Short mmCIF file of N, CA and C in Angstrom, two decimals:
data_model
loop_
_atom_site.label_atom_id
_atom_site.label_comp_id
_atom_site.label_asym_id
_atom_site.label_seq_id
_atom_site.Cartn_x
_atom_site.Cartn_y
_atom_site.Cartn_z
N UNK A 1 3.57 18.84 3.83
CA UNK A 1 2.42 19.66 4.20
C UNK A 1 2.58 20.05 5.68
N UNK A 2 2.50 21.33 5.97
CA UNK A 2 2.59 21.80 7.35
C UNK A 2 3.92 21.47 7.98
N UNK A 3 4.98 21.44 7.15
CA UNK A 3 6.30 21.14 7.69
C UNK A 3 6.58 19.66 7.91
N UNK A 4 5.65 18.83 7.51
CA UNK A 4 5.83 17.39 7.67
C UNK A 4 5.84 16.68 6.30
N UNK A 5 6.69 15.68 6.18
CA UNK A 5 6.83 14.94 4.93
C UNK A 5 5.87 13.75 4.93
N UNK A 6 5.12 13.61 3.82
CA UNK A 6 4.24 12.45 3.59
C UNK A 6 4.66 11.83 2.29
N UNK A 7 4.37 10.54 2.11
CA UNK A 7 4.72 9.88 0.86
C UNK A 7 3.64 8.88 0.47
N UNK A 8 3.47 8.74 -0.85
CA UNK A 8 2.60 7.78 -1.41
C UNK A 8 3.36 6.90 -2.38
N UNK A 9 3.09 5.63 -2.36
CA UNK A 9 3.64 4.71 -3.36
C UNK A 9 2.44 4.28 -4.18
N UNK A 10 2.52 4.41 -5.51
CA UNK A 10 1.43 4.06 -6.42
C UNK A 10 1.75 2.80 -7.18
N UNK A 11 0.79 1.89 -7.25
CA UNK A 11 0.97 0.64 -7.99
C UNK A 11 -0.34 0.26 -8.66
N UNK A 12 -0.26 -0.59 -9.67
CA UNK A 12 -1.42 -1.23 -10.26
C UNK A 12 -1.43 -2.68 -9.83
N UNK A 13 -2.60 -3.19 -9.44
CA UNK A 13 -2.71 -4.56 -8.95
C UNK A 13 -2.60 -5.52 -10.13
N UNK A 14 -1.68 -6.50 -9.97
CA UNK A 14 -1.58 -7.56 -10.98
C UNK A 14 -2.00 -8.90 -10.38
N UNK A 15 -1.42 -9.23 -9.23
CA UNK A 15 -1.75 -10.47 -8.54
C UNK A 15 -1.25 -10.37 -7.10
N UNK A 16 -1.58 -11.39 -6.30
CA UNK A 16 -1.22 -11.31 -4.90
C UNK A 16 0.30 -11.24 -4.63
N UNK A 17 1.12 -12.06 -5.32
CA UNK A 17 2.56 -11.92 -5.11
C UNK A 17 3.08 -10.50 -5.41
N UNK A 18 2.57 -9.90 -6.48
CA UNK A 18 3.00 -8.54 -6.80
C UNK A 18 2.53 -7.56 -5.73
N UNK A 19 1.34 -7.77 -5.19
CA UNK A 19 0.83 -6.91 -4.11
C UNK A 19 1.75 -7.02 -2.88
N UNK A 20 2.14 -8.25 -2.54
CA UNK A 20 3.03 -8.41 -1.38
C UNK A 20 4.38 -7.77 -1.61
N UNK A 21 4.90 -7.85 -2.84
CA UNK A 21 6.16 -7.15 -3.15
C UNK A 21 5.97 -5.64 -3.01
N UNK A 22 4.80 -5.14 -3.46
CA UNK A 22 4.54 -3.70 -3.38
C UNK A 22 4.53 -3.23 -1.92
N UNK A 23 4.01 -4.02 -1.02
CA UNK A 23 4.05 -3.67 0.39
C UNK A 23 5.49 -3.48 0.86
N UNK A 24 6.35 -4.42 0.48
CA UNK A 24 7.78 -4.37 0.85
C UNK A 24 8.47 -3.16 0.23
N UNK A 25 8.19 -2.90 -1.05
CA UNK A 25 8.79 -1.77 -1.75
C UNK A 25 8.36 -0.46 -1.10
N UNK A 26 7.09 -0.35 -0.76
CA UNK A 26 6.61 0.86 -0.12
C UNK A 26 7.28 1.07 1.23
N UNK A 27 7.45 -0.02 1.97
CA UNK A 27 8.09 0.05 3.29
C UNK A 27 9.55 0.53 3.14
N UNK A 28 10.23 0.00 2.15
CA UNK A 28 11.63 0.40 1.93
C UNK A 28 11.70 1.87 1.53
N UNK A 29 10.82 2.29 0.67
CA UNK A 29 10.77 3.70 0.25
C UNK A 29 10.52 4.60 1.43
N UNK A 30 9.59 4.24 2.29
CA UNK A 30 9.29 5.03 3.48
C UNK A 30 10.51 5.10 4.42
N UNK A 31 11.19 3.96 4.56
CA UNK A 31 12.40 3.93 5.42
C UNK A 31 13.47 4.86 4.87
N UNK A 32 13.68 4.82 3.54
CA UNK A 32 14.67 5.70 2.92
C UNK A 32 14.34 7.17 3.16
N UNK A 33 13.08 7.50 3.23
CA UNK A 33 12.65 8.88 3.49
C UNK A 33 12.65 9.27 4.95
N UNK A 34 12.88 8.28 5.83
CA UNK A 34 12.88 8.53 7.25
C UNK A 34 11.52 8.66 7.87
N UNK A 35 10.51 8.04 7.25
CA UNK A 35 9.14 8.12 7.76
C UNK A 35 8.82 6.95 8.67
N UNK A 36 7.72 7.06 9.42
CA UNK A 36 7.20 5.98 10.21
C UNK A 36 6.07 5.24 9.48
N UNK A 37 5.38 6.00 8.64
CA UNK A 37 4.18 5.51 7.92
C UNK A 37 4.26 5.94 6.46
N UNK A 38 3.84 5.04 5.57
CA UNK A 38 3.72 5.37 4.17
C UNK A 38 2.40 4.79 3.68
N UNK A 39 1.77 5.46 2.70
CA UNK A 39 0.51 5.02 2.15
C UNK A 39 0.80 4.37 0.78
N UNK A 40 0.24 3.17 0.59
CA UNK A 40 0.35 2.45 -0.67
C UNK A 40 -0.98 2.56 -1.39
N UNK A 41 -1.03 3.21 -2.51
CA UNK A 41 -2.25 3.36 -3.32
C UNK A 41 -2.16 2.33 -4.45
N UNK A 42 -3.16 1.44 -4.49
CA UNK A 42 -3.15 0.36 -5.50
C UNK A 42 -4.38 0.49 -6.37
N UNK A 43 -4.19 0.63 -7.67
CA UNK A 43 -5.29 0.68 -8.62
C UNK A 43 -5.64 -0.74 -9.04
N UNK A 44 -6.95 -1.02 -8.97
CA UNK A 44 -7.46 -2.35 -9.26
C UNK A 44 -8.76 -2.19 -10.05
N UNK A 45 -9.01 -3.11 -10.97
CA UNK A 45 -10.22 -3.05 -11.79
C UNK A 45 -11.49 -3.07 -10.94
N UNK A 46 -11.54 -4.04 -10.03
CA UNK A 46 -12.72 -4.17 -9.16
C UNK A 46 -12.27 -4.87 -7.86
N UNK A 47 -12.92 -4.52 -6.74
CA UNK A 47 -12.63 -5.22 -5.50
C UNK A 47 -13.91 -5.27 -4.67
N UNK A 48 -14.26 -6.46 -4.20
CA UNK A 48 -15.41 -6.65 -3.35
C UNK A 48 -15.08 -6.25 -1.90
N UNK A 49 -16.12 -6.12 -1.12
CA UNK A 49 -15.93 -5.68 0.28
C UNK A 49 -15.08 -6.64 1.08
N UNK A 50 -15.24 -7.97 0.88
CA UNK A 50 -14.47 -8.92 1.63
C UNK A 50 -12.98 -8.82 1.34
N UNK A 51 -12.62 -8.68 0.06
CA UNK A 51 -11.23 -8.54 -0.32
C UNK A 51 -10.66 -7.19 0.06
N UNK A 52 -11.50 -6.16 0.03
CA UNK A 52 -11.06 -4.81 0.43
C UNK A 52 -10.61 -4.84 1.90
N UNK A 53 -11.38 -5.52 2.74
CA UNK A 53 -11.00 -5.61 4.17
C UNK A 53 -9.66 -6.29 4.32
N UNK A 54 -9.46 -7.35 3.53
CA UNK A 54 -8.19 -8.09 3.62
C UNK A 54 -7.02 -7.29 3.12
N UNK A 55 -7.17 -6.68 1.95
CA UNK A 55 -6.03 -5.98 1.35
C UNK A 55 -5.77 -4.58 1.90
N UNK A 56 -6.77 -3.98 2.51
CA UNK A 56 -6.57 -2.63 3.06
C UNK A 56 -6.16 -2.63 4.54
N UNK A 57 -5.88 -3.79 5.11
CA UNK A 57 -5.47 -3.80 6.50
C UNK A 57 -4.03 -3.30 6.59
N UNK A 58 -3.77 -2.54 7.66
CA UNK A 58 -2.46 -1.94 7.89
C UNK A 58 -1.41 -3.04 7.98
N UNK A 59 -0.29 -2.78 7.37
CA UNK A 59 0.81 -3.76 7.28
C UNK A 59 2.03 -3.22 8.03
N UNK A 60 2.57 -4.03 8.94
CA UNK A 60 3.80 -3.67 9.66
C UNK A 60 4.92 -4.49 9.01
N UNK A 61 5.86 -3.83 8.35
CA UNK A 61 6.93 -4.51 7.67
C UNK A 61 8.01 -4.93 8.67
N UNK A 62 8.30 -6.22 8.73
CA UNK A 62 9.28 -6.72 9.71
C UNK A 62 10.69 -6.25 9.43
N UNK A 63 11.07 -6.15 8.17
CA UNK A 63 12.43 -5.78 7.83
C UNK A 63 12.76 -4.33 8.09
N UNK A 64 11.80 -3.45 7.91
CA UNK A 64 12.07 -2.01 8.03
C UNK A 64 11.41 -1.38 9.27
N UNK A 65 10.43 -2.09 9.83
CA UNK A 65 9.68 -1.49 10.94
C UNK A 65 8.64 -0.46 10.52
N UNK A 66 8.52 -0.29 9.18
CA UNK A 66 7.58 0.71 8.62
C UNK A 66 6.14 0.20 8.71
N UNK A 67 5.26 1.18 8.90
CA UNK A 67 3.80 0.90 8.77
C UNK A 67 3.38 1.31 7.38
N UNK A 68 2.75 0.37 6.66
CA UNK A 68 2.26 0.62 5.32
C UNK A 68 0.73 0.60 5.40
N UNK A 69 0.10 1.67 4.97
CA UNK A 69 -1.37 1.76 4.97
C UNK A 69 -1.88 1.69 3.53
N UNK A 70 -2.33 0.53 3.10
CA UNK A 70 -2.80 0.38 1.71
C UNK A 70 -4.20 0.93 1.52
N UNK A 71 -4.44 1.45 0.34
CA UNK A 71 -5.76 1.89 -0.08
C UNK A 71 -5.94 1.45 -1.53
N UNK A 72 -7.00 0.69 -1.79
CA UNK A 72 -7.27 0.21 -3.13
C UNK A 72 -8.31 1.10 -3.79
N UNK A 73 -8.02 1.48 -5.02
CA UNK A 73 -8.86 2.35 -5.81
C UNK A 73 -9.41 1.53 -6.99
N UNK A 74 -10.71 1.30 -7.01
CA UNK A 74 -11.33 0.54 -8.13
C UNK A 74 -11.50 1.45 -9.32
N UNK A 75 -11.01 1.01 -10.47
CA UNK A 75 -11.06 1.80 -11.70
C UNK A 75 -12.12 1.32 -12.67
N UNK A 76 -12.66 0.13 -12.44
CA UNK A 76 -13.65 -0.46 -13.36
C UNK A 76 -15.08 -0.07 -12.97
N UNK A 77 -16.01 -0.72 -13.61
CA UNK A 77 -17.42 -0.47 -13.36
C UNK A 77 -17.94 -1.27 -12.20
#
């Protein structure tokens, strides 16, 4: 958009270990694209405010130097 490349990584939430792997996968994908920041969109049935704050905090990947910005999308009621 506007001559700049943006990327999204989409995942469905299964459990915390899978979420942590998704952060790393998103960081690697962003690195491969030559970006500084990538957005990780995670679909989850439900998430409370306390967990949303924890899971949506910006992540700095040590291995790639990438910034991953997670956003959780609640799909349930």
